[in-house]
mmCIF file of C-alpha atoms and ligand atoms in Angstrom:
data_model
loop_
_atom_site.group_PDB
_atom_site.id
_atom_site.type_symbol
_atom_site.label_atom_id
_atom_site.label_comp_id
_atom_site.label_asym_id
_atom_site.label_seq_id
_atom_site.Cartn_x
_atom_site.Cartn_y
_atom_site.Cartn_z
ATOM 1 C CA MET L 260 -18.016 20.402 7.888
ATOM 2 C CA LYS L 261 -14.275 20.405 7.099
ATOM 3 C CA LYS L 262 -12.987 23.222 4.899
ATOM 4 C CA ALA L 263 -10.224 22.916 2.306
ATOM 5 C CA LEU L 264 -8.563 25.700 0.351
ATOM 6 C CA ILE L 265 -7.088 24.710 -3.013
ATOM 7 C CA THR L 266 -4.796 27.102 -4.885
ATOM 8 C CA GLY L 267 -4.594 26.351 -8.609
ATOM 9 C CA ILE L 268 -8.016 24.677 -8.403
ATOM 10 C CA ALA L 269 -8.703 25.318 -12.108
ATOM 11 C CA GLY L 270 -5.788 23.069 -13.133
ATOM 12 C CA GLN L 271 -5.744 19.321 -13.699
ATOM 13 C CA ASP L 272 -5.150 18.255 -10.096
ATOM 14 C CA GLY L 273 -7.568 20.870 -8.755
ATOM 15 C CA TYR L 274 -10.280 19.342 -10.944
ATOM 16 C CA PHE L 275 -9.825 15.867 -9.423
ATOM 17 C CA LEU L 276 -9.033 17.001 -5.878
ATOM 18 C CA SER L 277 -12.089 19.241 -5.638
ATOM 19 C CA GLN L 278 -14.336 16.342 -6.697
ATOM 20 C CA LEU L 279 -12.672 14.014 -4.181
ATOM 21 C CA LEU L 280 -13.074 16.505 -1.316
ATOM 22 C CA LEU L 281 -16.658 17.467 -2.204
ATOM 23 C CA GLY L 282 -17.457 13.737 -2.277
ATOM 24 C CA LYS L 283 -16.060 13.464 1.265
ATOM 25 C CA GLY L 284 -18.315 16.290 2.433
ATOM 26 C CA TYR L 285 -15.717 19.072 2.531
ATOM 27 C CA GLU L 286 -16.550 22.686 1.885
ATOM 28 C CA VAL L 287 -14.130 23.650 -0.910
ATOM 29 C CA ILE L 288 -12.697 27.118 -1.468
ATOM 30 C CA GLY L 289 -10.586 27.548 -4.591
ATOM 31 C CA ILE L 290 -8.243 30.201 -5.952
ATOM 32 C CA VAL L 291 -8.461 30.925 -9.684
ATOM 33 C CA ARG L 292 -6.455 33.504 -11.593
ATOM 34 C CA ARG L 293 -8.761 36.008 -13.211
ATOM 35 C CA ASN L 294 -9.013 35.925 -16.987
ATOM 36 C CA ARG L 295 -11.017 38.073 -19.385
ATOM 37 C CA ASP L 296 -13.714 35.477 -19.965
ATOM 38 C CA MET L 297 -13.938 34.485 -16.292
ATOM 39 C CA ARG L 298 -13.377 30.881 -17.368
ATOM 40 C CA LEU L 299 -12.634 28.274 -14.712
ATOM 41 C CA GLY L 300 -10.192 26.072 -16.633
ATOM 42 C CA ALA L 301 -10.696 22.346 -16.007
ATOM 43 C CA LEU L 302 -13.515 23.153 -13.549
ATOM 44 C CA ASP L 303 -15.667 24.187 -16.506
ATOM 45 C CA ARG L 304 -15.949 20.435 -17.165
ATOM 46 C CA LEU L 305 -17.655 19.781 -13.828
ATOM 47 C CA PRO L 306 -21.422 19.399 -13.627
ATOM 48 C CA LYS L 307 -22.905 22.830 -12.846
ATOM 49 C CA GLU L 308 -24.154 21.946 -9.361
ATOM 50 C CA LEU L 309 -20.719 20.691 -8.315
ATOM 51 C CA ARG L 310 -18.987 23.736 -9.777
ATOM 52 C CA ASP L 311 -21.441 26.080 -8.097
ATOM 53 C CA SER L 312 -20.790 24.444 -4.741
ATOM 54 C CA ILE L 313 -17.135 25.596 -4.843
ATOM 55 C CA ASP L 314 -16.409 28.995 -3.352
ATOM 56 C CA ILE L 315 -14.180 30.589 -6.006
ATOM 57 C CA LYS L 316 -11.843 33.416 -5.036
ATOM 58 C CA HIS L 317 -10.283 35.207 -7.982
ATOM 59 C CA GLY L 318 -6.707 36.273 -7.384
ATOM 60 C CA ASP L 319 -3.021 35.586 -7.729
ATOM 61 C CA VAL L 320 -0.820 33.646 -5.330
ATOM 62 C CA THR L 321 1.985 36.187 -5.848
ATOM 63 C CA ASP L 322 -0.228 38.735 -4.049
ATOM 64 C CA SER L 323 0.492 38.241 -0.325
ATOM 65 C CA GLN L 324 -2.330 40.517 0.802
ATOM 66 C CA PHE L 325 -4.803 38.536 -1.247
ATOM 67 C CA MET L 326 -3.470 35.218 0.104
ATOM 68 C CA ASN L 327 -3.661 36.433 3.709
ATOM 69 C CA GLY L 328 -7.218 37.654 3.121
ATOM 70 C CA VAL L 329 -8.385 34.327 1.684
ATOM 71 C CA VAL L 330 -6.837 32.284 4.495
ATOM 72 C CA LYS L 331 -8.305 34.659 7.081
ATOM 73 C CA SER L 332 -11.822 34.620 5.664
ATOM 74 C CA SER L 333 -11.975 30.905 4.926
ATOM 75 C CA GLU L 334 -10.145 29.435 7.964
ATOM 76 C CA PRO L 335 -9.480 26.128 6.185
ATOM 77 C CA GLU L 336 -8.443 22.952 8.016
ATOM 78 C CA GLU L 337 -6.431 21.943 4.942
ATOM 79 C CA VAL L 338 -4.584 24.057 2.356
ATOM 80 C CA TYR L 339 -3.536 22.334 -0.871
ATOM 81 C CA HIS L 340 -1.058 24.608 -2.623
ATOM 82 C CA LEU L 341 -1.221 23.449 -6.246
ATOM 83 C CA ALA L 342 -0.953 26.780 -8.096
ATOM 84 C CA ALA L 343 2.187 26.879 -10.204
ATOM 85 C CA GLN L 344 3.693 27.615 -13.552
ATOM 86 C CA SER L 345 3.794 23.872 -14.089
ATOM 87 C CA TYR L 346 5.268 23.456 -17.565
ATOM 88 C CA VAL L 347 8.984 22.550 -17.645
ATOM 89 C CA GLY L 348 9.513 23.689 -21.263
ATOM 90 C CA TYR L 349 8.017 27.141 -20.622
ATOM 91 C CA SER L 350 10.252 27.584 -17.581
ATOM 92 C CA PHE L 351 13.347 27.654 -19.829
ATOM 93 C CA HIS L 352 11.839 30.600 -21.751
ATOM 94 C CA ASN L 353 10.359 32.414 -18.753
ATOM 95 C CA PRO L 354 12.360 31.523 -15.655
ATOM 96 C CA GLN L 355 11.480 34.760 -13.880
ATOM 97 C CA ALA L 356 7.714 34.269 -14.185
ATOM 98 C CA THR L 357 8.214 30.659 -13.085
ATOM 99 C CA PHE L 358 10.184 31.734 -10.006
ATOM 100 C CA GLU L 359 7.685 34.442 -9.096
ATOM 101 C CA THR L 360 4.706 32.113 -9.055
ATOM 102 C CA ASN L 361 6.423 28.974 -7.829
ATOM 103 C CA ILE L 362 8.700 30.493 -5.178
ATOM 104 C CA MET L 363 7.025 33.735 -4.096
ATOM 105 C CA GLY L 364 3.565 32.191 -4.472
ATOM 106 C CA THR L 365 4.594 29.319 -2.203
ATOM 107 C CA LEU L 366 6.185 31.698 0.305
ATOM 108 C CA ASN L 367 2.948 33.713 0.426
ATOM 109 C CA ALA L 368 0.839 30.572 0.876
ATOM 110 C CA VAL L 369 2.945 29.082 3.648
ATOM 111 C CA ASN L 370 3.367 32.476 5.361
ATOM 112 C CA ALA L 371 -0.412 32.932 5.360
ATOM 113 C CA VAL L 372 -0.779 29.584 7.129
ATOM 114 C CA ARG L 373 1.983 30.333 9.658
ATOM 115 C CA ASP L 374 0.789 33.857 10.461
ATOM 116 C CA ILE L 375 -2.985 33.606 10.201
ATOM 117 C CA SER L 376 -4.065 30.001 10.536
ATOM 118 C CA PRO L 377 -1.205 27.922 12.040
ATOM 119 C CA GLU L 378 -3.519 25.006 12.764
ATOM 120 C CA SER L 379 -4.228 24.567 9.030
ATOM 121 C CA LYS L 380 -2.459 21.654 7.376
ATOM 122 C CA PHE L 381 -0.393 22.657 4.344
ATOM 123 C CA TYR L 382 0.332 20.530 1.273
ATOM 124 C CA PHE L 383 3.019 21.501 -1.234
ATOM 125 C CA ALA L 384 2.976 20.131 -4.780
ATOM 126 C CA ALA L 385 6.603 19.049 -5.192
ATOM 127 C CA THR L 386 7.703 16.991 -8.166
ATOM 128 C CA SER L 387 9.936 14.185 -9.437
ATOM 129 C CA GLU L 388 11.632 16.885 -11.566
ATOM 130 C CA LEU L 389 13.631 17.642 -8.390
ATOM 131 C CA PHE L 390 15.654 14.501 -9.180
ATOM 132 C CA GLY L 391 16.764 15.646 -12.655
ATOM 133 C CA THR L 392 18.842 12.853 -14.134
ATOM 134 C CA PRO L 393 19.608 10.697 -11.113
ATOM 135 C CA GLU L 394 22.392 8.140 -11.226
ATOM 136 C CA ASN L 395 20.334 5.483 -9.521
ATOM 137 C CA ALA L 396 16.791 4.353 -10.134
ATOM 138 C CA PRO L 397 14.270 4.091 -8.621
ATOM 139 C CA GLN L 398 14.270 7.218 -6.468
ATOM 140 C CA ASP L 399 12.926 7.437 -2.947
ATOM 141 C CA GLU L 400 12.585 10.194 -0.348
ATOM 142 C CA HIS L 401 16.351 10.022 0.371
ATOM 143 C CA THR L 402 17.602 10.343 -3.203
ATOM 144 C CA GLN L 403 19.756 13.389 -3.880
ATOM 145 C CA PHE L 404 18.080 16.217 -5.823
ATOM 146 C CA MET L 405 19.692 17.451 -9.048
ATOM 147 C CA PRO L 406 17.196 19.823 -10.691
ATOM 148 C CA ARG L 407 17.669 20.266 -14.452
ATOM 149 C CA SER L 408 15.246 23.116 -15.287
ATOM 150 C CA PRO L 409 14.158 26.483 -13.881
ATOM 151 C CA TYR L 410 10.849 24.761 -13.034
ATOM 152 C CA ALA L 411 12.629 22.095 -10.985
ATOM 153 C CA ILE L 412 14.804 24.718 -9.243
ATOM 154 C CA SER L 413 11.706 26.725 -8.308
ATOM 155 C CA LYS L 414 10.021 23.608 -6.949
ATOM 156 C CA LEU L 415 13.143 22.737 -4.952
ATOM 157 C CA ALA L 416 12.796 26.102 -3.190
ATOM 158 C CA GLY L 417 9.136 25.303 -2.434
ATOM 159 C CA TYR L 418 10.091 21.867 -1.142
ATOM 160 C CA TRP L 419 12.686 23.311 1.247
ATOM 161 C CA LEU L 420 10.400 26.137 2.361
ATOM 162 C CA THR L 421 7.773 23.563 3.274
ATOM 163 C CA LYS L 422 10.276 21.440 5.207
ATOM 164 C CA ASN L 423 11.802 24.499 6.849
ATOM 165 C CA TYR L 424 8.442 25.848 8.051
ATOM 166 C CA ARG L 425 7.548 22.393 9.367
ATOM 167 C CA GLU L 426 10.700 22.318 11.458
ATOM 168 C CA ALA L 427 11.003 25.994 12.413
ATOM 169 C CA TYR L 428 7.359 26.838 13.137
ATOM 170 C CA LYS L 429 5.933 23.362 13.852
ATOM 171 C CA ILE L 430 3.165 23.720 11.301
ATOM 172 C CA PHE L 431 1.747 20.660 9.559
ATOM 173 C CA ALA L 432 3.527 21.176 6.214
ATOM 174 C CA THR L 433 3.839 18.191 3.895
ATOM 175 C CA ASN L 434 5.611 17.678 0.572
ATOM 176 C CA GLY L 435 4.057 15.412 -2.040
ATOM 177 C CA ILE L 436 6.858 14.499 -4.473
ATOM 178 C CA LEU L 437 4.678 13.443 -7.357
ATOM 179 C CA PHE L 438 5.857 11.781 -10.532
ATOM 180 C CA ASN L 439 4.134 12.702 -13.802
ATOM 181 C CA HIS L 440 0.392 12.242 -13.703
ATOM 182 C CA GLU L 441 -1.875 12.823 -16.634
ATOM 183 C CA SER L 442 -5.566 12.726 -17.453
ATOM 184 C CA GLU L 443 -8.302 13.757 -19.836
ATOM 185 C CA VAL L 444 -8.021 17.324 -18.451
ATOM 186 C CA ARG L 445 -4.220 17.595 -18.702
ATOM 187 C CA GLY L 446 -3.141 20.911 -20.277
ATOM 188 C CA PRO L 447 -2.888 20.601 -24.096
ATOM 189 C CA GLU L 448 0.784 21.677 -24.110
ATOM 190 C CA PHE L 449 1.893 18.568 -22.175
ATOM 191 C CA VAL L 450 3.146 15.778 -24.439
ATOM 192 C CA THR L 451 0.593 13.148 -23.383
ATOM 193 C CA ARG L 452 -2.399 15.391 -24.068
ATOM 194 C CA LYS L 453 -0.795 16.796 -27.204
ATOM 195 C CA ILE L 454 -0.669 13.206 -28.466
ATOM 196 C CA SER L 455 -4.195 12.210 -27.373
ATOM 197 C CA LEU L 456 -5.709 15.360 -28.911
ATOM 198 C CA ALA L 457 -3.847 14.918 -32.229
ATOM 199 C CA VAL L 458 -4.751 11.229 -32.462
ATOM 200 C CA ALA L 459 -8.408 12.055 -31.745
ATOM 201 C CA ARG L 460 -8.393 14.647 -34.551
ATOM 202 C CA MET L 461 -6.741 12.189 -36.954
ATOM 203 C CA HIS L 462 -9.347 9.583 -36.010
ATOM 204 C CA GLN L 463 -11.864 12.206 -37.114
ATOM 205 C CA GLY L 464 -10.136 12.611 -40.485
ATOM 206 C CA SER L 465 -7.532 15.300 -39.875
ATOM 207 C CA LYS L 466 -4.500 14.963 -42.181
ATOM 208 C CA GLU L 467 -2.112 16.684 -39.766
ATOM 209 C CA VAL L 468 1.329 15.401 -38.740
ATOM 210 C CA LEU L 469 2.016 15.140 -34.999
ATOM 211 C CA GLU L 470 5.410 16.753 -34.288
ATOM 212 C CA LEU L 471 7.233 15.607 -31.166
ATOM 213 C CA GLY L 472 10.604 15.977 -29.430
ATOM 214 C CA ASN L 473 12.537 13.047 -28.005
ATOM 215 C CA LEU L 474 10.559 9.845 -28.703
ATOM 216 C CA ASN L 475 12.880 7.903 -26.399
ATOM 217 C CA SER L 476 12.274 10.153 -23.389
ATOM 218 C CA ARG L 477 11.075 7.897 -20.552
ATOM 219 C CA LYS L 478 8.631 8.845 -17.829
ATOM 220 C CA ASP L 479 6.888 7.287 -14.877
ATOM 221 C CA TRP L 480 3.306 8.200 -15.853
ATOM 222 C CA GLY L 481 0.227 7.708 -13.671
ATOM 223 C CA TYR L 482 -3.398 8.863 -13.575
ATOM 224 C CA ALA L 483 -4.082 12.173 -11.772
ATOM 225 C CA LYS L 484 -7.269 10.860 -10.159
ATOM 226 C CA ASP L 485 -5.235 8.230 -8.252
ATOM 227 C CA TYR L 486 -2.667 10.838 -7.158
ATOM 228 C CA VAL L 487 -5.105 13.291 -5.554
ATOM 229 C CA GLU L 488 -6.187 10.460 -3.234
ATOM 230 C CA GLY L 489 -2.548 10.252 -2.186
ATOM 231 C CA MET L 490 -2.497 14.008 -1.487
ATOM 232 C CA TRP L 491 -5.539 13.680 0.753
ATOM 233 C CA LEU L 492 -4.063 10.665 2.561
ATOM 234 C CA MET L 493 -0.868 12.659 3.257
ATOM 235 C CA MET L 494 -2.995 15.332 4.952
ATOM 236 C CA GLN L 495 -4.707 12.683 7.144
ATOM 237 C CA HIS L 496 -1.376 11.170 8.233
ATOM 238 C CA LYS L 497 -0.551 11.637 11.916
ATOM 239 C CA GLU L 498 2.383 13.889 11.144
ATOM 240 C CA PRO L 499 3.653 16.009 8.258
ATOM 241 C CA ASP L 500 6.315 14.373 6.117
ATOM 242 C CA ASP L 501 7.622 13.975 2.539
ATOM 243 C CA PHE L 502 6.094 11.305 0.334
ATOM 244 C CA ILE L 503 6.739 10.058 -3.185
ATOM 245 C CA LEU L 504 3.811 9.048 -5.400
ATOM 246 C CA GLY L 505 4.437 7.291 -8.717
ATOM 247 C CA THR L 506 3.900 3.983 -10.484
ATOM 248 C CA GLY L 507 7.411 2.477 -10.471
ATOM 249 C CA LYS L 508 7.113 1.814 -14.217
ATOM 250 C CA LEU L 509 8.816 3.607 -17.117
ATOM 251 C CA HIS L 510 7.359 4.168 -20.584
ATOM 252 C CA THR L 511 8.684 6.125 -23.545
ATOM 253 C CA VAL L 512 6.929 8.839 -25.511
ATOM 254 C CA ARG L 513 6.971 6.299 -28.366
ATOM 255 C CA ASP L 514 5.008 3.836 -26.157
ATOM 256 C CA PHE L 515 2.458 6.569 -25.512
ATOM 257 C CA VAL L 516 2.115 7.316 -29.236
ATOM 258 C CA GLU L 517 1.640 3.634 -30.099
ATOM 259 C CA GLY L 518 -0.914 3.175 -27.299
ATOM 260 C CA ALA L 519 -2.807 6.288 -28.372
ATOM 261 C CA PHE L 520 -3.085 5.204 -32.013
ATOM 262 C CA ALA L 521 -4.093 1.699 -30.886
ATOM 263 C CA ALA L 522 -6.812 3.181 -28.669
ATOM 264 C CA ALA L 523 -8.188 4.950 -31.758
ATOM 265 C CA GLY L 524 -8.081 1.680 -33.728
ATOM 266 C CA MET L 525 -5.111 2.840 -35.851
ATOM 267 C CA ASP L 526 -1.677 1.230 -36.126
ATOM 268 C CA VAL L 527 1.576 3.124 -36.517
ATOM 269 C CA GLU L 528 4.680 1.902 -38.312
ATOM 270 C CA TRP L 529 8.081 3.503 -37.580
ATOM 271 C CA LYS L 530 10.685 4.196 -40.274
ATOM 272 C CA GLY L 531 14.071 5.941 -40.095
ATOM 273 C CA ASP L 532 16.309 6.802 -37.158
ATOM 274 C CA GLY L 533 16.986 9.651 -34.763
ATOM 275 C CA MET L 534 15.853 13.033 -36.064
ATOM 276 C CA ASN L 535 14.636 11.353 -39.272
ATOM 277 C CA GLU L 536 12.374 8.849 -37.575
ATOM 278 C CA LYS L 537 8.756 9.017 -38.746
ATOM 279 C CA GLY L 538 5.541 7.216 -37.928
ATOM 280 C CA PHE L 539 3.170 6.094 -40.693
ATOM 281 C CA HIS L 540 -0.432 4.942 -40.699
ATOM 282 C CA ASN L 541 -1.723 3.312 -43.883
ATOM 283 C CA GLY L 542 1.290 4.801 -45.702
ATOM 284 C CA ARG L 543 0.573 8.387 -44.571
ATOM 285 C CA GLU L 544 3.079 10.234 -42.362
ATOM 286 C CA VAL L 545 1.391 10.837 -38.998
ATOM 287 C CA VAL L 546 4.331 11.449 -36.615
ATOM 288 C CA ARG L 547 7.590 13.309 -37.120
ATOM 289 C CA VAL L 548 10.463 14.386 -34.854
ATOM 290 C CA ASN L 549 11.139 18.115 -34.614
ATOM 291 C CA GLN L 550 14.222 19.552 -32.903
ATOM 292 C CA LYS L 551 12.060 22.471 -31.706
ATOM 293 C CA PHE L 552 10.457 20.243 -29.084
ATOM 294 C CA PHE L 553 13.706 19.072 -27.501
ATOM 295 C CA ARG L 554 14.623 20.652 -24.163
ATOM 296 C CA PRO L 555 17.963 22.424 -23.607
ATOM 297 C CA LEU L 556 18.507 19.769 -20.891
ATOM 298 C CA GLU L 557 16.505 16.573 -20.588
ATOM 299 C CA ALA L 558 15.617 14.972 -17.279
ATOM 300 C CA ASP L 559 15.634 11.190 -17.580
ATOM 301 C CA ASN L 560 15.756 7.988 -15.563
ATOM 302 C CA MET L 561 13.114 9.212 -13.113
ATOM 303 C CA LEU L 562 11.379 6.191 -11.649
ATOM 304 C CA ALA L 563 9.381 6.177 -8.433
ATOM 305 C CA ASN L 564 9.899 4.028 -5.392
ATOM 306 C CA TYR L 565 6.607 4.757 -3.600
ATOM 307 C CA ASP L 566 7.095 2.188 -0.806
ATOM 308 C CA LYS L 567 6.867 4.822 1.932
ATOM 309 C CA ALA L 568 3.431 6.033 0.731
ATOM 310 C CA LYS L 569 2.336 2.434 0.296
ATOM 311 C CA HIS L 570 3.215 1.429 3.848
ATOM 312 C CA ALA L 571 2.482 4.652 5.736
ATOM 313 C CA LEU L 572 -0.606 5.777 3.805
ATOM 314 C CA GLY L 573 -1.901 2.603 2.202
ATOM 315 C CA TRP L 574 -1.638 4.325 -1.197
ATOM 316 C CA LYS L 575 -0.931 2.690 -4.530
ATOM 317 C CA PRO L 576 -1.703 3.640 -8.135
ATOM 318 C CA LYS L 577 -4.831 1.943 -9.483
ATOM 319 C CA THR L 578 -4.731 2.830 -13.170
ATOM 320 C CA THR L 579 -2.273 1.130 -15.550
ATOM 321 C CA PHE L 580 -0.367 2.942 -18.287
ATOM 322 C CA SER L 581 -2.470 1.400 -21.070
ATOM 323 C CA GLU L 582 -5.714 2.248 -19.243
ATOM 324 C CA LEU L 583 -4.495 5.840 -18.870
ATOM 325 C CA VAL L 584 -3.631 6.235 -22.568
ATOM 326 C CA LYS L 585 -6.956 4.687 -23.575
ATOM 327 C CA LEU L 586 -9.082 6.860 -21.317
ATOM 328 C CA MET L 587 -7.350 10.036 -22.550
ATOM 329 C CA VAL L 588 -7.789 9.186 -26.222
ATOM 330 C CA GLU L 589 -11.376 8.003 -25.772
ATOM 331 C CA SER L 590 -12.259 11.182 -23.911
ATOM 332 C CA ASP L 591 -10.751 13.366 -26.666
ATOM 333 C CA ILE L 592 -12.532 11.384 -29.374
ATOM 334 C CA GLU L 593 -15.813 11.680 -27.487
ATOM 335 C CA LYS L 594 -15.324 15.412 -26.975
ATOM 336 C CA SER L 595 -14.720 15.889 -30.666
ATOM 337 C CA GLY L 596 -18.137 14.323 -31.253
ATOM 338 C CA HIS L 597 -17.130 11.020 -32.940
HETATM 339 P P1 NAP A 1228 -1.853 22.834 -13.900
HETATM 340 O O1 NAP A 1228 -2.918 22.078 -14.616
HETATM 341 O O2 NAP A 1228 -0.875 23.618 -14.689
HETATM 342 O O3 NAP A 1228 -2.566 23.767 -12.828
HETATM 343 C C1 NAP A 1228 -1.889 24.804 -12.170
HETATM 344 C C2 NAP A 1228 -2.888 25.900 -11.883
HETATM 345 O O4 NAP A 1228 -2.207 26.948 -11.179
HETATM 346 C C3 NAP A 1228 -3.514 26.514 -13.142
HETATM 347 O O5 NAP A 1228 -4.911 26.529 -13.010
HETATM 348 C C4 NAP A 1228 -2.935 27.930 -13.153
HETATM 349 O O6 NAP A 1228 -3.824 28.907 -13.631
HETATM 350 C C5 NAP A 1228 -2.712 28.175 -11.664
HETATM 351 N N1 NAP A 1228 -1.756 29.281 -11.496
HETATM 352 C C6 NAP A 1228 -0.583 29.473 -12.148
HETATM 353 N N2 NAP A 1228 0.001 30.596 -11.727
HETATM 354 C C7 NAP A 1228 -0.820 31.151 -10.794
HETATM 355 C C8 NAP A 1228 -0.763 32.318 -10.005
HETATM 356 N N3 NAP A 1228 0.272 33.143 -10.076
HETATM 357 N N4 NAP A 1228 -1.794 32.568 -9.153
HETATM 358 C C9 NAP A 1228 -2.844 31.737 -9.066
HETATM 359 N N5 NAP A 1228 -2.959 30.603 -9.805
HETATM 360 C C10 NAP A 1228 -1.949 30.310 -10.655
HETATM 361 O O7 NAP A 1228 -0.991 21.824 -12.986
HETATM 362 P P2 NAP A 1228 -1.421 20.403 -12.393
HETATM 363 O O8 NAP A 1228 -1.008 19.351 -13.365
HETATM 364 O O9 NAP A 1228 -2.811 20.463 -11.896
HETATM 365 O O10 NAP A 1228 -0.410 20.286 -11.177
HETATM 366 C C11 NAP A 1228 -0.751 20.788 -9.891
HETATM 367 C C12 NAP A 1228 0.519 21.089 -9.131
HETATM 368 O O11 NAP A 1228 1.299 19.894 -9.022
HETATM 369 C C13 NAP A 1228 1.434 22.105 -9.795
HETATM 370 O O12 NAP A 1228 2.053 22.852 -8.769
HETATM 371 C C14 NAP A 1228 2.467 21.266 -10.519
HETATM 372 O O13 NAP A 1228 3.677 21.973 -10.698
HETATM 373 C C15 NAP A 1228 2.598 20.102 -9.554
HETATM 374 N N6 NAP A 1228 2.984 18.837 -10.160
HETATM 375 C C16 NAP A 1228 2.309 18.335 -11.212
HETATM 376 C C17 NAP A 1228 2.675 17.120 -11.751
HETATM 377 C C18 NAP A 1228 1.934 16.526 -12.930
HETATM 378 O O14 NAP A 1228 2.456 15.586 -13.528
HETATM 379 N N7 NAP A 1228 0.736 16.996 -13.246
HETATM 380 C C19 NAP A 1228 3.734 16.382 -11.179
HETATM 381 C C20 NAP A 1228 4.372 16.910 -10.057
HETATM 382 C C21 NAP A 1228 3.990 18.124 -9.545
HETATM 383 P P3 NAP A 1228 -3.720 29.503 -15.119
HETATM 384 O O15 NAP A 1228 -4.579 28.573 -15.941
HETATM 385 O O16 NAP A 1228 -4.264 30.872 -14.966
HETATM 386 O O17 NAP A 1228 -2.280 29.454 -15.524
#
């Protein structure tokens, strides 16, 4: 039986990747940061028997001794390093914490593979945020990086560490440069889930107003379940490399809001401009722009060219933007019991 170690298993991608690997017959070992209630994040949504089949190790990726111990005791064929401070907005407020987890955590993970289990394949969760605001779209594996946040800078270090260890130590170390991917277990602070949760509550009768930043911000959004298949395919490729995964389609935050209300059977009408733009449903204000949610620097124009993954791995996204919005809203409505 093949063994896979997933850091950050309690996050969104860990939730989908662990199910994919268990379904393929892997033994799955996962690292979860300890919390007071011993909760397992997104994994708490898994059926009990699936959750119980995962070997959970509680610890922190910034602890090199812990990382070495886990790699030594589990001897995994594949290591998926997903643990990160993954929220761009938070990284502006706490760059040091972001660097510690995203840079030192990655160094510890890749060092553990090099020193203790050099035959293990290593996957690094890189990101389209590396591109910042590129001059040309779409972006491919040769596009110049111009990171525009502490998060993106930390991930650039992880990307280069992974490439450097591949070349210097000949370990199988692969970078997945993934564009935004969302799902029904996306963290509630991310804009897509913030919208789907608010719309679900309003569908239930809440009179709240959804406050958002830049409604015109455009993203290449896909479904996380499709993307973890791409991660696995990268690890089965004959050699380690760098691959982009995305949809090649751009949508605005406004598109997401409209799709979310539509999925809940509600329409939204826009009035006003810029900071004064508001969304109304049946005459009631339901969406408003708030300066607080703007970033000090926006990354924009990020659009994936995933041709390399398509040809080398046979990967392509399966879920459309409207299907994604619908499944997120329907899941949040169902969870709220209506
Ligand atoms: P996520 O939901 O935020 O999951 C990240 C996980 O890492 C969380 O469970 C978090 O645990 C854990 N973690 C954070 N710091 C840790 C530490 N010091 N030690 C151990 N665990 C720690 O992120 P995701 O959406 O699944 O994304 C997975 C990876 O892909 C991340 O590296 C992310 O940066 C990258 N990525 C994501 C996207 C996307 O659109 N989703 C796109 C490109 C790249 P806590 O709950 O304790 O914080």
